[in-house]
Each structure stands twice: as C-alpha cells, then as structure tokens.
Short mmCIF file of C-alpha atoms in Angstrom, two decimals:
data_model
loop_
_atom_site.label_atom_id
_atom_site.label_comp_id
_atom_site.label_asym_id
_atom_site.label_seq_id
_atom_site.Cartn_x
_atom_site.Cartn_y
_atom_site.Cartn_z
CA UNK O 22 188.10 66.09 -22.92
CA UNK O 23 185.85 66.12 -19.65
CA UNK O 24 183.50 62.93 -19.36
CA UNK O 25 180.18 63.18 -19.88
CA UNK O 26 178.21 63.26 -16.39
CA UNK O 27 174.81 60.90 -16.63
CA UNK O 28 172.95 63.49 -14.10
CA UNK O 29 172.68 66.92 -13.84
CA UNK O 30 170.68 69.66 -11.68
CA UNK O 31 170.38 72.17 -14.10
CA UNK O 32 171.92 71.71 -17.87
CA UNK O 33 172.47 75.09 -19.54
CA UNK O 34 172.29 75.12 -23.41
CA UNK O 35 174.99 77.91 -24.85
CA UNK O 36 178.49 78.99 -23.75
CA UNK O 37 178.01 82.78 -24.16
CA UNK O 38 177.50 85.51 -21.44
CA UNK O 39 174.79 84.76 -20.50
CA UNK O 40 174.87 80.70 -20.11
CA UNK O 41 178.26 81.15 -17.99
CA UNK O 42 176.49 84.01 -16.16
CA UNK O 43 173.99 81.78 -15.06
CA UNK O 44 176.45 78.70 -14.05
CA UNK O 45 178.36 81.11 -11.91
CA UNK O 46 175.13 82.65 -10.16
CA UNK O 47 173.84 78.58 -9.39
CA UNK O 48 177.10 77.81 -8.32
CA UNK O 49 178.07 80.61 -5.69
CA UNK O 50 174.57 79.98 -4.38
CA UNK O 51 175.86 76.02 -3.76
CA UNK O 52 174.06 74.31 -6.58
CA UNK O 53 176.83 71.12 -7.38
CA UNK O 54 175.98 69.83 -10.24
CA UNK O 55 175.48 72.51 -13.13
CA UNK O 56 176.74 71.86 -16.46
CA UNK O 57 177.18 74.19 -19.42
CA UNK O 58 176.82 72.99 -23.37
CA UNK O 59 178.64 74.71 -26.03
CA UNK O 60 178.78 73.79 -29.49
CA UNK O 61 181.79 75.70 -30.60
CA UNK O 62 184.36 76.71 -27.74
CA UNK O 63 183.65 79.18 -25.58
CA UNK O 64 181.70 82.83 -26.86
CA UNK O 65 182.17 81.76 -30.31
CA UNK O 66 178.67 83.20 -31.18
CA UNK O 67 177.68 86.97 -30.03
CA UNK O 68 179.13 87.01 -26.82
CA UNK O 69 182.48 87.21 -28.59
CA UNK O 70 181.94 89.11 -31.47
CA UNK O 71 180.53 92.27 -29.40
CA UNK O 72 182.22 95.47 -28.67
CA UNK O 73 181.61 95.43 -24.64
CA UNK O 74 179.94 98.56 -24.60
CA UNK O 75 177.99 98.49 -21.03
CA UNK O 76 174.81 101.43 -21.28
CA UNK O 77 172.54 102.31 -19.17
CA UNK O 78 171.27 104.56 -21.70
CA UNK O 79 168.10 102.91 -23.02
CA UNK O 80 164.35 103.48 -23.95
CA UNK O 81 162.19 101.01 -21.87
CA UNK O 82 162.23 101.20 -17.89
CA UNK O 83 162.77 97.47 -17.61
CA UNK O 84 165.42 97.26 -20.01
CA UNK O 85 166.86 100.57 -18.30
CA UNK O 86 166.73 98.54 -14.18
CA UNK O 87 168.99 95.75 -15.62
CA UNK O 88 171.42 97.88 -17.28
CA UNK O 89 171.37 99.70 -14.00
CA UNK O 90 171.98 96.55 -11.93
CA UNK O 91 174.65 94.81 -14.06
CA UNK O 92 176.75 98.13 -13.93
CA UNK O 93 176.70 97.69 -10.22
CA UNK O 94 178.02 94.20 -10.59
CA UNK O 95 180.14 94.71 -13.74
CA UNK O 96 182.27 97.47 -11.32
CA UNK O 97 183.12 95.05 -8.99
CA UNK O 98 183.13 91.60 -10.73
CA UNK O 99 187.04 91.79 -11.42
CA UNK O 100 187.46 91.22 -7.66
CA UNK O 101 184.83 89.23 -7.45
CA UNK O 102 186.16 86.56 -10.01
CA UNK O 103 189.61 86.84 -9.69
CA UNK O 104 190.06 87.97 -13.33
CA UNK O 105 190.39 91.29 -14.75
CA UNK O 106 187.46 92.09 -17.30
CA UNK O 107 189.00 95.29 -17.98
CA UNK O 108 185.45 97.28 -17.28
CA UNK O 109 186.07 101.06 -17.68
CA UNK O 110 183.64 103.17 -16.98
CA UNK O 111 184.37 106.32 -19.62
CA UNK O 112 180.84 107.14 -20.05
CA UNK O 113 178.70 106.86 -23.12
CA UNK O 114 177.82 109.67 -25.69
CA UNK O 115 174.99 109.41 -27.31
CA UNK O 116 174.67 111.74 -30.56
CA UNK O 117 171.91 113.88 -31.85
CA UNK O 118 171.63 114.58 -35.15
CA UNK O 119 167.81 115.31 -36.18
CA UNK O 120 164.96 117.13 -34.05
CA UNK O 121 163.06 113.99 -33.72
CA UNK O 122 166.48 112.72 -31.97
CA UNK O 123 166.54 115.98 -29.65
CA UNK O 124 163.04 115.44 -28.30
CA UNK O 125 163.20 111.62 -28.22
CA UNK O 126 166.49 111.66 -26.41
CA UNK O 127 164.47 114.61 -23.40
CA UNK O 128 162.11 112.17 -22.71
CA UNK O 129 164.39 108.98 -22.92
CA UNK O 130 167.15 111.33 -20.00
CA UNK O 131 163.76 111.76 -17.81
CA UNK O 132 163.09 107.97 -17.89
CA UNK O 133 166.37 106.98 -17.32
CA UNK O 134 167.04 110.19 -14.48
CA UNK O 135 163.37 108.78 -12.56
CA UNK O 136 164.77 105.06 -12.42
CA UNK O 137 168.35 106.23 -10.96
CA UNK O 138 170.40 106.57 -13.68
CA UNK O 139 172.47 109.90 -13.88
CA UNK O 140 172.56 110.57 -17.40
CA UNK O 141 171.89 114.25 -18.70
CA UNK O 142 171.37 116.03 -21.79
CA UNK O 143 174.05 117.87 -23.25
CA UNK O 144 174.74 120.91 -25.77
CA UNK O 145 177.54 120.16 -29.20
CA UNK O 146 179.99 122.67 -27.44
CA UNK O 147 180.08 119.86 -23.89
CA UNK O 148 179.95 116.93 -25.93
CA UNK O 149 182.79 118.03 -28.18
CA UNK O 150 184.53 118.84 -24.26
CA UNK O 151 183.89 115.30 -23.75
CA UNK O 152 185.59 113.94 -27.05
CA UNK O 153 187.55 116.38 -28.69
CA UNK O 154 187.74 115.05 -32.08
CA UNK O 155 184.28 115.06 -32.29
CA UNK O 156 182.93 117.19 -35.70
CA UNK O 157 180.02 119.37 -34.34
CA UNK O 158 178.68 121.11 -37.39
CA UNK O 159 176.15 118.97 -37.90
CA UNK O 160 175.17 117.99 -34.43
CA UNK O 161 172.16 119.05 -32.50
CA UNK O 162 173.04 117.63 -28.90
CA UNK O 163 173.91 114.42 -27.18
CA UNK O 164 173.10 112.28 -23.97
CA UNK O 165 176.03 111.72 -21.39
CA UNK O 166 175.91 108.87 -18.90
CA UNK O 167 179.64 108.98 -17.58
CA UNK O 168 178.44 105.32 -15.46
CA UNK O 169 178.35 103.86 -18.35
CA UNK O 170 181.46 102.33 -20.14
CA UNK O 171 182.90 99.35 -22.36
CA UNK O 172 184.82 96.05 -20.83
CA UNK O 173 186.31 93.13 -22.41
CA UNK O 174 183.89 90.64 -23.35
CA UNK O 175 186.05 87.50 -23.10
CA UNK O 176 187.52 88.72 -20.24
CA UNK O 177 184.00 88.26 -18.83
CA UNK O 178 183.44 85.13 -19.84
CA UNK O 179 186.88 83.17 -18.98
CA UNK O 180 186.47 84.80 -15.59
CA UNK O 181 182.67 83.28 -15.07
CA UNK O 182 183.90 80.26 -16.66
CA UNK O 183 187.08 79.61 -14.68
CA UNK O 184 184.54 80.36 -11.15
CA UNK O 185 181.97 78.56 -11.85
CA UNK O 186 184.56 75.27 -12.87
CA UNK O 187 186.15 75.99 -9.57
CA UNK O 188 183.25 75.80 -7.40
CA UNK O 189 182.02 72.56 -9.45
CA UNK O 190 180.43 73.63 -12.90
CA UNK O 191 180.80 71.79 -15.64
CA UNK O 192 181.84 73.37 -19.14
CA UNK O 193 181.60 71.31 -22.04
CA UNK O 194 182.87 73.03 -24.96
CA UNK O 195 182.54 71.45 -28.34
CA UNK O 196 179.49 69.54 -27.38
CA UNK O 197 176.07 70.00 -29.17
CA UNK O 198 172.39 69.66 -27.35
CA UNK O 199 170.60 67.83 -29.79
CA UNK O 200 167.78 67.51 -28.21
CA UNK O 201 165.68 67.65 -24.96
CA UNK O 202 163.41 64.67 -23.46
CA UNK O 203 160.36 65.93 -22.28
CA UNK O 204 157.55 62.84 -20.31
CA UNK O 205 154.45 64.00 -18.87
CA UNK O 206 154.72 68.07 -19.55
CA UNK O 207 158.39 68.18 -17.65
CA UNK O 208 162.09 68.18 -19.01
CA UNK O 209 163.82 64.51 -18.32
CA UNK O 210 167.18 64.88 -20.30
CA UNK O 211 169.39 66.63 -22.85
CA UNK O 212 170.64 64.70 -25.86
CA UNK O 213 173.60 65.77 -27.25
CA UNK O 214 176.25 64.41 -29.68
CA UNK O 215 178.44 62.81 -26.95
CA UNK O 216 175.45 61.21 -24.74
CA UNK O 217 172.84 61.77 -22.89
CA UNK O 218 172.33 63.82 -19.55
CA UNK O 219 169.57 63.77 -17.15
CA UNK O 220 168.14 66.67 -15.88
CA UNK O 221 164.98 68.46 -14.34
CA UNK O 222 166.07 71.64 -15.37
CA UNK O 223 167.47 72.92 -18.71
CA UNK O 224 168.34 76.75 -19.75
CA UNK O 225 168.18 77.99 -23.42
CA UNK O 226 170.40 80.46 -23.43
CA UNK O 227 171.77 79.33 -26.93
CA UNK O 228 171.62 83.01 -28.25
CA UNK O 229 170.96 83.26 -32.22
CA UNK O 230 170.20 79.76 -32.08
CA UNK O 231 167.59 80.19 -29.37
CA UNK O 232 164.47 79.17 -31.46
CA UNK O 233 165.79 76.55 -32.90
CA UNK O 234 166.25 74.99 -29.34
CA UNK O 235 162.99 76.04 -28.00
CA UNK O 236 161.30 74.03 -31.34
CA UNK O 237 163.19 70.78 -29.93
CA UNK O 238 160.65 70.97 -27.56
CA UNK O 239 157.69 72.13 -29.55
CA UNK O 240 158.17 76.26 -27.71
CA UNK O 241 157.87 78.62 -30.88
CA UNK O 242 159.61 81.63 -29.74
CA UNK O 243 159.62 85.07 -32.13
CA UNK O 244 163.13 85.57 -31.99
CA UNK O 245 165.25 85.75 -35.51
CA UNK O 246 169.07 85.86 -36.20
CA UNK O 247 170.13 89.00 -37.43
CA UNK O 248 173.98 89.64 -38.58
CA UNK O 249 175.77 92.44 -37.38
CA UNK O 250 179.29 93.38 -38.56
CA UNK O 251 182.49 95.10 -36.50
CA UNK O 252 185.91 95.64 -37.20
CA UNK O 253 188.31 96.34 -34.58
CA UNK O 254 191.31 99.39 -35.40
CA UNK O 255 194.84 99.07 -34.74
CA UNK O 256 195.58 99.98 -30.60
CA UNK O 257 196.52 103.30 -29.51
CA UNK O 258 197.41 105.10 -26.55
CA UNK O 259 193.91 105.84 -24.36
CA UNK O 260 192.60 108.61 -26.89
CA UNK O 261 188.62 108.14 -26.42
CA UNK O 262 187.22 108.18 -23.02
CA UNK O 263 183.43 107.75 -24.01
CA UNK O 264 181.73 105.33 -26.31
CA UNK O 265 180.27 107.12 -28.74
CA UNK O 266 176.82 106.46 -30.26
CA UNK O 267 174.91 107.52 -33.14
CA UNK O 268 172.02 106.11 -34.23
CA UNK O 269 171.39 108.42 -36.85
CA UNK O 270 174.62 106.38 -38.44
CA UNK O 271 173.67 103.00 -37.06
CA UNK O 272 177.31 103.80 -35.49
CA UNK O 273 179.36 102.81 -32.50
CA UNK O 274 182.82 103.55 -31.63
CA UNK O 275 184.58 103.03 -28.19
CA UNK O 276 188.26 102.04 -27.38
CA UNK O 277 188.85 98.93 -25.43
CA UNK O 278 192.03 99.03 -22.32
CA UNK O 279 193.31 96.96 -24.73
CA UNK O 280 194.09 100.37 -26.48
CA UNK O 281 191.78 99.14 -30.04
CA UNK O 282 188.77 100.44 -30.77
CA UNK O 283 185.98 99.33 -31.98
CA UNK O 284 183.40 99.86 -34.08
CA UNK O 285 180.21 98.95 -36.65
CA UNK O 286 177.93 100.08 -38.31
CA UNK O 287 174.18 98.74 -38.85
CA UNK O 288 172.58 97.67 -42.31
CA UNK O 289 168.50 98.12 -41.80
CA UNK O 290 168.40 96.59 -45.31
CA UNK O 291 169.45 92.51 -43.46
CA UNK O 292 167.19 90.14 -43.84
CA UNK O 293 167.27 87.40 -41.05
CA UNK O 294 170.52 84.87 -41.35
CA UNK O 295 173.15 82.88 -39.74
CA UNK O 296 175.97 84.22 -42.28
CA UNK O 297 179.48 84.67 -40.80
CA UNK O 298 180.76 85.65 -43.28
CA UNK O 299 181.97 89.60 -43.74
CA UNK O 300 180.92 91.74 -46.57
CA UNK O 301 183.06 93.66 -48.68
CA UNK O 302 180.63 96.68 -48.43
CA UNK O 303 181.48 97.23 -44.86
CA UNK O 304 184.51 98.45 -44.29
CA UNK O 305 184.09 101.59 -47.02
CA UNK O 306 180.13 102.17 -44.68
CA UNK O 307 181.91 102.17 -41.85
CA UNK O 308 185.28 104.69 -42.59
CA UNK O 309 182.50 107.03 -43.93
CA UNK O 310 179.93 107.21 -41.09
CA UNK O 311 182.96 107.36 -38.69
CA UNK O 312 184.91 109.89 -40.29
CA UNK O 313 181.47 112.17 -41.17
CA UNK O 314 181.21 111.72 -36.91
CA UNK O 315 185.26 112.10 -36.11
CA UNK O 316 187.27 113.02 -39.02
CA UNK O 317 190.79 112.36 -37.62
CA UNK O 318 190.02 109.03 -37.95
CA UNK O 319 191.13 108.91 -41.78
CA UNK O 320 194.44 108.08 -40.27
CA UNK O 321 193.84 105.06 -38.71
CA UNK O 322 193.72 101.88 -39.95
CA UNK O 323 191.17 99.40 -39.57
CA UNK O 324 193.00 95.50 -38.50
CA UNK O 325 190.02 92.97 -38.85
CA UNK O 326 186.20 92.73 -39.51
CA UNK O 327 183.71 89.90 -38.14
CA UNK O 328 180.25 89.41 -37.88
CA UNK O 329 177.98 88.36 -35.45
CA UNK O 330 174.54 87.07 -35.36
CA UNK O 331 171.98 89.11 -32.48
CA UNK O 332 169.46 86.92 -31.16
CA UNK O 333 166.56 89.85 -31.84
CA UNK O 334 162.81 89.84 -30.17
CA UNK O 335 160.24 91.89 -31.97
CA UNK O 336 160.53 94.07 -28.93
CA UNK O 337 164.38 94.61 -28.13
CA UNK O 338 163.87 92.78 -25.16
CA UNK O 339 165.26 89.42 -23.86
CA UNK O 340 162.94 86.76 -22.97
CA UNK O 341 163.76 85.05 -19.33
CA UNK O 342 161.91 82.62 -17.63
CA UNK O 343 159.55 79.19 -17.69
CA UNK O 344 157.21 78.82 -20.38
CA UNK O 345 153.46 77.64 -20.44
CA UNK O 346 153.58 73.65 -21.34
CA UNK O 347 157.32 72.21 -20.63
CA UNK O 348 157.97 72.30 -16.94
CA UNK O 349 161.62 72.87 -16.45
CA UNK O 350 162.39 74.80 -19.97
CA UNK O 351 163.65 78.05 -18.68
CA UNK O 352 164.25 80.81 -21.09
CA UNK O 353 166.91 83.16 -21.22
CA UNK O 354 167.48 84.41 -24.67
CA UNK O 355 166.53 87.35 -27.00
CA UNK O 356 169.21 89.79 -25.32
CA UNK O 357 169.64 91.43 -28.80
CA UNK O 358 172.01 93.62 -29.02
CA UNK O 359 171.88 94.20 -24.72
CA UNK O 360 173.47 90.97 -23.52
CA UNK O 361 176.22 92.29 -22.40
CA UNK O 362 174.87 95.25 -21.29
CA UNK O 363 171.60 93.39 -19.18
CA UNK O 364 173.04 90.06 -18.87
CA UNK O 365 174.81 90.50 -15.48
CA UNK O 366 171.80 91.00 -13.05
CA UNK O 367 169.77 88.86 -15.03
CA UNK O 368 171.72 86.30 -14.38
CA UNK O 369 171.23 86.81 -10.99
CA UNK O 370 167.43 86.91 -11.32
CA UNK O 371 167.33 83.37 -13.15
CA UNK O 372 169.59 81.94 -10.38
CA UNK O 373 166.91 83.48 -7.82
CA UNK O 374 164.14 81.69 -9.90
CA UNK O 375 165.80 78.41 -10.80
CA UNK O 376 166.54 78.07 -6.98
CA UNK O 377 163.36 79.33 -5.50
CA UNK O 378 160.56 78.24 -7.74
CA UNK O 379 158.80 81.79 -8.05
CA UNK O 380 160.09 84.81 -10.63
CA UNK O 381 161.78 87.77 -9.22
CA UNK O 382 159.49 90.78 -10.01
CA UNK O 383 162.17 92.37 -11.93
CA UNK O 384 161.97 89.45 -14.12
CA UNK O 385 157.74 89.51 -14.99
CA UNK O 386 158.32 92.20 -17.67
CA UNK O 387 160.62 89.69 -19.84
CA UNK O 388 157.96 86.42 -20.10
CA UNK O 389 157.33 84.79 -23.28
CA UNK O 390 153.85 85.57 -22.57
CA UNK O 391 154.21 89.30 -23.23
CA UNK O 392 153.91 88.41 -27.15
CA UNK O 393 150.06 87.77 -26.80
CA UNK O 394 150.09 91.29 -26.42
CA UNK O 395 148.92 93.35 -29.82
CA UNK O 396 150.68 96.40 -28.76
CA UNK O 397 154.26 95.97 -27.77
CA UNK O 398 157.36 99.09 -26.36
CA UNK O 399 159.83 99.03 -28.27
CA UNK O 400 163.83 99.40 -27.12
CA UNK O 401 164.84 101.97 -29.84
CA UNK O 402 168.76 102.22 -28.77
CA UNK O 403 170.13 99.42 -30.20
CA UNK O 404 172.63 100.21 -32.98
CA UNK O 405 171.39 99.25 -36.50
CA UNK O 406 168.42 97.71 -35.28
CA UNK O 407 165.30 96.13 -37.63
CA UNK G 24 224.17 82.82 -22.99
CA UNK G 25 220.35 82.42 -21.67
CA UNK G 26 217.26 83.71 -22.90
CA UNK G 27 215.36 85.05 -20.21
CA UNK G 28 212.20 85.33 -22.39
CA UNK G 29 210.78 84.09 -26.00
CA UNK G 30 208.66 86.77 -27.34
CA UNK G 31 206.66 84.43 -30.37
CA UNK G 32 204.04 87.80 -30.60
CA UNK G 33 205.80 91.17 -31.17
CA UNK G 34 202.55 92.96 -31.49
CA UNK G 35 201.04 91.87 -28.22
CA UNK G 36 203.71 91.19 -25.95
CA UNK G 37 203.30 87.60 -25.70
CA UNK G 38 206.00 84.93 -24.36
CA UNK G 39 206.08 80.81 -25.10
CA UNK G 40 205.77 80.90 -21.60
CA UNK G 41 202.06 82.66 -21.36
CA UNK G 42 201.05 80.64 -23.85
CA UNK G 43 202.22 76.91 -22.69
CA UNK G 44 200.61 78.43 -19.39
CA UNK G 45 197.14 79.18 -21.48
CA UNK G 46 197.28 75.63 -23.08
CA UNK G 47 197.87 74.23 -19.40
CA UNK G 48 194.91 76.08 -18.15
CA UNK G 49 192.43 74.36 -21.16
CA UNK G 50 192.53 76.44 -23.70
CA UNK G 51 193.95 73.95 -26.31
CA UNK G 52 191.73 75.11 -29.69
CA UNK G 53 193.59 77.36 -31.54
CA UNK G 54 190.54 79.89 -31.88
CA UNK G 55 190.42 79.79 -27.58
CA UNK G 56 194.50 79.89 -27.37
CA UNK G 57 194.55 82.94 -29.95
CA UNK G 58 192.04 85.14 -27.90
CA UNK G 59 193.04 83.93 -24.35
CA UNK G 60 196.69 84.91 -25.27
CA UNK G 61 196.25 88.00 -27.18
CA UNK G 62 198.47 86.32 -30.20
CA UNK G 63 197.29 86.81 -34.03
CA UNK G 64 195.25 89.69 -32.93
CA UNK G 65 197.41 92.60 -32.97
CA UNK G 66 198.60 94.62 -36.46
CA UNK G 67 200.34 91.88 -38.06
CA UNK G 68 197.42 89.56 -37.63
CA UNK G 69 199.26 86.35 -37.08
CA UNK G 70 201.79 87.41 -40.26
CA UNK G 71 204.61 87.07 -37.47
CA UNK G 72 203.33 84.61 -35.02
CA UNK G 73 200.50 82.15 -36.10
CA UNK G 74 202.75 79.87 -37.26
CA UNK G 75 204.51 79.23 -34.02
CA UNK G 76 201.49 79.07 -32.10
CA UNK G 77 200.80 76.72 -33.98
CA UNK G 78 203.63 74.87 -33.83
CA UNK G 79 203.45 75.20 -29.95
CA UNK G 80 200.24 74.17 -29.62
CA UNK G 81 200.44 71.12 -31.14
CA UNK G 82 203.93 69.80 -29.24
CA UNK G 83 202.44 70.36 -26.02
CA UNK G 84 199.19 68.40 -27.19
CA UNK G 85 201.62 65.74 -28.78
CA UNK G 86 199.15 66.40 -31.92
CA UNK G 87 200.16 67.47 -35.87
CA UNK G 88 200.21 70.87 -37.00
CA UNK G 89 197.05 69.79 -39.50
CA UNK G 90 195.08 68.88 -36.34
CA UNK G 91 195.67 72.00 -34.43
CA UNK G 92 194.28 73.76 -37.64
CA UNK G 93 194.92 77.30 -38.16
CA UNK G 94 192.68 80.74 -36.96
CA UNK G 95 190.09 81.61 -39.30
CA UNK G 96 191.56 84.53 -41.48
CA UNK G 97 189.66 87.43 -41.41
CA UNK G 98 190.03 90.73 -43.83
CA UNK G 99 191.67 92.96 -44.51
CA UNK G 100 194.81 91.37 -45.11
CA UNK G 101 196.97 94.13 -44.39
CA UNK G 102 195.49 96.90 -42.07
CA UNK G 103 194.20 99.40 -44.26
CA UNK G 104 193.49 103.67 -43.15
CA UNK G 105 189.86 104.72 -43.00
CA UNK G 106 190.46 107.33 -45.12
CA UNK G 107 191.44 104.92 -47.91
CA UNK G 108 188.37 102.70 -47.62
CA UNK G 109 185.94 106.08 -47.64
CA UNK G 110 187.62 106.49 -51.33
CA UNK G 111 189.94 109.68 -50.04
CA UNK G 112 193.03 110.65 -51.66
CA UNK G 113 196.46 109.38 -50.08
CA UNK G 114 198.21 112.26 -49.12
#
C-alpha cells in the first residue's frame, strides 16, 4: 500500500477512463504531483463493465468533434503508452429498421459527413456485404463509419495508469474521498478514509457516483445512475469485422481481438439504481434480439453477464469543467454511455483547462450551466437509453 | 525432467510465470490479477484455474487463501447457446 501524500496539485476523484485519462494528460504536460482516488481497484465501475465500442456515429455536433478527436488518439495511443489497447478499427453498422430510423439516420450521416467524419448511408444488400450473417428481411438500411471500431477497455486503462505512475502520478486504489474542504468559495482538501490531502484542485470524475460527490460540496448536478447489463460470448476466430448497432433492439454486438464478443441489450423500463446485480430476464432478451438481427448466433454460447451503472445527463452529454460557487471543483462526469467513446480528447481538453486557467472552446458546449436552459439536444445513439 | 512452462489457465493461455509477473507489477486483488492476466475469464470461468490463482496469489503476498478472497461469480454457470436461452429446440 502507497502512503498517503499530505499535498497534492490536482486530486482526481474516480479510477475509471476518464480519471486516469486526465492523470496521464497533467502528467505528460509536467504536472508532479497528481493523485488519483479509487474506491474499488481500478475500472471497477463503468469503465470496466463496457464493451469498448469507439463511434463516431452520433446525433449532436459536439458530442460528434470528441468522438472524432479521441479516434485520432485512440489509433495511436498503443505506441504512445507502451501498452497494447487492442483498438481495431472494423467500422460500426448502424441498423435501420423503421422509416423514422431511415430519415433520422440521412440527417444524422449529413451532420456527422459536415464535421469530418466519413460515415455514409447504406442499402440491406451492402450492409449484409459488410456482415454476412446479417438477416436482411426486415431491414430498411444502415449507417457505415468503417473509422470507427471497438478496443479493450482495461487495456486502456492499465496503459494510462502504468504512464501516468511512471512519470509521477499517484494511484490510490481502494481509497474512498469522503469528502472535500472547501474555505472562502475554493477547494482546500480531500478527506478520504485513509487521511487527508491538500489540494487546490480536485476532479469529479467519479462516474455513477458523480452527484453524490458534487453534493459533498453543496454542487447539485442532474445526473442519475442507470444499470445497464452485458454478457460477453465464448471467443472465436475474427468472424465480425463491424460493431453492429440497433437501436430499434436497444442492441449491440461487436467482437473484441480478444476473439469474444460482446453484447447487451437496453431495458427503457429501469428506473434509476446502483444494482450490480444481473437479472435473470436478460440473457433470454438478449439471445432473442440478437438472433432476430443474426440468426447463426443460436449456436453460440453466452460465458458471463454483468452490469454496469451509466452515469446519464438529461441530455446524453458529459458535463466538463468548473462550476459557479466552488473554485477548484472541476467536473468531468455524465459521459453516459460515450466515455469511452469521448473520453480520450476530453481528457486532453481538461488538462488544457486545469493547466491554463481558461476552457478550451471545444469544451463550452459541456458546462453545468447548459441545464438552465428549458430546451435541451438530445444524443439519441446511445443503446437502451431513458 | 524440466518443465519449461506451467500453464494454471487452459482457456487463456496463461503461465505461473505471467501471473507472479502481474502480482509483481501491483496487481495483487484478485478481481485486478483475474482481468490483468486473462485467468477465470475464458469458457471454463475459473472451473479449472481460480483455485490456483488463488493459491498463487496469496504465497507470493505471504497472505491466507481467505484473505485473497475469491472473484465474484457471475452467471451462467456453465456457458449456455443463445438459441437455448431464446426458448428454441435443441437440435
């Protein structure tokens, strides 16, 4: 066990993508002292119960710019760590099965095509090209991004983990933030179960258990905890290039280099909760949304099932940056569904703001602020979503 | 005669070695050790090699077995088709 250090430039709350994200960015950029809390060990909340898949495909413009960006880093980041995070980029295939779909998914392709991101309509007849097993009589169309693609998730977080130790970051696993000292309108220290640290800075980037950090601090933020349940199948020989989306299902299926696959399905029925554990109704939902999609997979058998608990906004976008009233709180929480998939360049943009003092523009669209606002866009492509 | 390798997970591949090597690198909870090293993931789901991972684990930390703890078991308990759990006949 690593002692506790009394000071600190920047203490991050939450061991998950996007907290070691961050402690990697403020490190390479020569910020010593950074340390990272985790309750449990490392990505034991969402950031380890996720499939990987990395899209690009998505509804809102600045959602849509960060997906963009942290594919451009995501391509290169085995290199840049040292550690293989097994990113392939297979593509995504996004399925069509009503006429609202159809016209939704034309306008969504011209959004995504006018901010740089190649991905194209397609008929049944090319999508069933793309994946062969796919059953076509009841689809419509589909959206094709082939830039888009599916890593794996620990990979990505023992590689930002094992950098950011090596350049001087400290992660403390097992170790709970309690609580956060505010004099005067400005963070002065993080409490947690094993002492207390001082800092000027601290990061909630605690995930599903965002809010309940920001309250510590009196910061009501509109995120809720919604479960989400996956189940990985036995590995195979490379047999699905794409992942494969439908949201008409509240369905997701991709295989991993690890040769599994993986897959869930959504249940629009969940009320808000922090229960792990899996429901029996799953797996039977699942096998008959994915073999309605790809019937030859009758004949493969499913390993394990977990849940995992999305840390959801109202608008299916994360929420990064300071907040009015606490000098020094910086948010970065609310990914969702996305924090994989937006995580890596925001990441980036936090570093920029944490060590500059003024927010990135690419950053304005995410501020707490935005929920003042009566009318808010809404992300529509995340699987199973409230 | 000398045995060039141990082999304690069939499924994945996975030597005493890579796994001493894991626990040597920090990753000495058995939930970390299990996903780091691939073991108790693959289709016997730690039927075949939990038990000396286990039993690894805690020599190298000098620790019990009871303090290392075990992986949190997750269903099915067997791997089970698709077609089965959509309610289709067995053929």
């Amino acid at each position: 066990m690593r002692q506790l250090n009394e000071n600190a430039d920047v203490v991050i709350i939450g061991g998950g993508v996007v907290g070691l994200g961050l402690a990697y960015r403020l490190s390479e950029k020569g910020m010593k002292n950074v340390v990272v809390l985790e309750r449990g060990y490392i990505g034991s909340g969402a950031s380890g119960r996720n499939p990987g898949g990395i899209r690009q495909q998505l509804s809102l413009g600045e959602n849509i710019i960060l997906a963009r960006e942290s594919v451009k880093i995501y391509a290169r980041l085995s290199g840049e760590l040292n550690f293989n995070i097994m990113f392939r980029q297979g593509g995504y295939l996004i399925l069509a099965f009503t006429e609202r779909e159809v016209e939704q998914f034309k306008k969504n392709v011209k959004l995504q095509n006018s901010l740089e991101v190649r991905s194209r309509t397609i008929r049944p007849k090319e999508a069933k090209e793309i994946v062969p097993m796919l059953a076509t009589d009841k689809l419509l169309g589909a959206t094709y991004c082939s830039t888009d693609g599916i890593l794996y998730p620990y990979a990505v977080l023992w590689g930002y983990a094992q950098a950011a130790e090596r350049m001087g970051a400290k992660i403390l696993t097992f170790t709970d933030a309690k609580g956060i000292k505010v004099e005067g309108g400005e963070v002065k220290a993080v409490v947690t179960d094993k002492g207390e640290i001082k800092t000027p800075v601290v990061i909630n980037a605690a995930g599903a258990h965002a809010a309940e950090v920001a309250s510590m601090v009196g910061v009501e933020l509109p995120n809720k905890p919604y479960r989400h349940e996956i189940a990985v199948i036995e590995p195979l020989k490379p047999f699905l290039d794409p992942m494969v989306l439908s949201l008409h299902h509240t369905l997701y299926v991709g295989q991993m280099m690890r040769g599994e696959v993986l897959a869930g399905v959504g249940n629009l029925d969940e009320p808000p909760s922090h229960e792990l554990r899996a429901s029996a109704d799953f797996l039977p939902k699942l096998a008959r949304a994915i073999i309605e999609v790809m019937p030859q997979f009758r004949h493969l058998a499913v390993m394990r099932q977990w849940v995992g608990i999305r840390d959801m906004t109202p608008d299916g976008k994360p929420i990064l940056g300071e907040v009015e009233g606490v000098r020094g709180l910086i948010q970065a929480n609310g990914f969702g569904g996305l924090g994989m998939m937006l995580s890596a360049s925001a990441v980036k943009l936090l570093a920029e703001l944490i060590l500059t003092g003024k927010t990135p523009k690419m950053l304005e669209p995410f501020s707490l602020a935005r929920f003042r606002e009566e009318k808010l866009d809404k992300e529509m492509y995340i699987a199973g979503v409230h | 005669m000398t045995v060039a390798k141990k082999i304690v997970c069939r499924c994945e591949d996975v030597t005493e070695e890579e796994i001493i090597d894991a626990i040597k690198q920090g990753y000495t909870d058995i939930e970390s050790l299990k996903r780091y090293t691939g073991t108790v993931t693959g289709p016997c789901q730690g039927k075949t090699c939990l038990s000396h991972v286990i039993a690894i684990l805690a020599r190298e930390l000098g620790k019990g077995k009871d303090e290392v703890g075990v992986t949190r078991q997750r269903p099915p308990v067997k791997p089970i088709l698709l077609g089965v759990l959509a309610g289709e006949a067995i053929e």
